[in-house]
């Protein structure tokens, strides 16, 4: 269809989709196509269901911004700040070649729109279904490990690098070009693909290459899926926690800081390099939640369990400060370039961003992620109950004791009797990290869930809120 090589038509747009930094999928699309059409093409190519887990995003200075599926490509073409001409796709030879793409670009008189396939909603590990979905989720976590610079033990980075190198070697050995055993050296293994740059600077290339065999020794005989799963679990633990979005924000109003700067300089301080110079103590009570040093950039993490707060230290490493689970949040709102987190206690935390677009993106992403996590949690509960019922039926011929209790392995079930009906199933307790979304009849649609921009009035355009 759109991904096959064919003659160029002038009313088509060239689209290049970055697939987690490893491959590029090059498409030609009609100008009246939407982002949803491109996402369908990407899912068909990767042979995965059209899940909300992933999404298409554009890369800006403050991070990845996920695109509205209803946006037309023609509008995106006009707003695109830059174009990129980079074509490579080793997976399929039927896609555009470099010469073909250059020819199309010359005929079109315009560049190529570059968008990125990334994980939109980080989820608990048990919600990952399907081998391809888990592999793509692994690729996203690998990018986070290499780029986030989170402050955790070096042992974790060494273990994650061992998993990554093992998967890389398994992939190379399974290819047609590499049948013999590969040597671990600079010709076969590129350190920057598996270690963050600060690890390479601290330990040196020679030391890392010399110790890679000892790191891979415990993984001997393990398959690809097993190693991928171990990487995902380790990268999602509380001690490492790379399964989250990170966006730079500030605890102080940047507009007042910029106004105090001398007028002799024409350049303005960007958000990524703006330090936090003060924390105002007010009724919001944020100083009791966050104890920052005030020396580095403040980062807001949005993950499956809620918000996480980080601060960049002098060594450009991001240090974890505190967590804020969904259960402690009453609602989210935004006003102009301000993102507000309202607590159940009535207090609030005010986070300043560089523009109203950034605040709007944080508001929408956080609201949608919470809704997605609640649905995923309820689905996992239903799956757990179904597995429990199947397990009970499997042992329904077990030995029955005089008291009416059935022993099935390590589980204790009740005999199907009305007097002992409470023992039939093991109850699944509600996790405090996934509260249910209850919509009060007195609240309108703009006070719960995700607020659509189309449903907002002109007055609500500058202020949005979502109850958690």
Short mmCIF file of C-alpha atoms in Angstrom, two decimals, residues 329-334 340 342 363 366-368 445-451 463-468:
data_model
loop_
_atom_site.label_atom_id
_atom_site.label_comp_id
_atom_site.label_asym_id
_atom_site.label_seq_id
_atom_site.Cartn_x
_atom_site.Cartn_y
_atom_site.Cartn_z
CA UNK A 329 -4.09 12.83 43.84
CA UNK A 330 -7.55 14.37 43.67
CA UNK A 331 -7.31 15.98 40.25
CA UNK A 332 -4.97 17.50 37.66
CA UNK A 333 -5.34 20.87 36.00
CA UNK A 334 -3.44 23.34 33.90
CA UNK A 340 -1.17 21.82 38.80
CA UNK A 342 -4.18 18.75 43.49
CA UNK A 363 -1.97 17.42 31.49
CA UNK A 366 -0.97 12.28 32.74
CA UNK A 367 -4.76 12.07 32.56
CA UNK A 368 -4.74 9.51 29.77
CA UNK A 445 -17.61 15.68 31.42
CA UNK A 446 -14.83 18.21 31.77
CA UNK A 447 -14.25 17.27 35.43
CA UNK A 448 -13.43 13.57 34.95
CA UNK A 449 -11.20 11.45 32.79
CA UNK A 450 -9.50 13.06 29.82
CA UNK A 451 -10.75 16.45 28.75
CA UNK A 463 -7.70 26.11 32.29
CA UNK A 464 -8.35 22.39 32.29
CA UNK A 465 -8.82 19.91 35.10
CA UNK A 466 -9.28 16.19 35.46
CA UNK A 467 -10.37 14.35 38.58
CA UNK A 468 -8.35 11.27 39.44
#
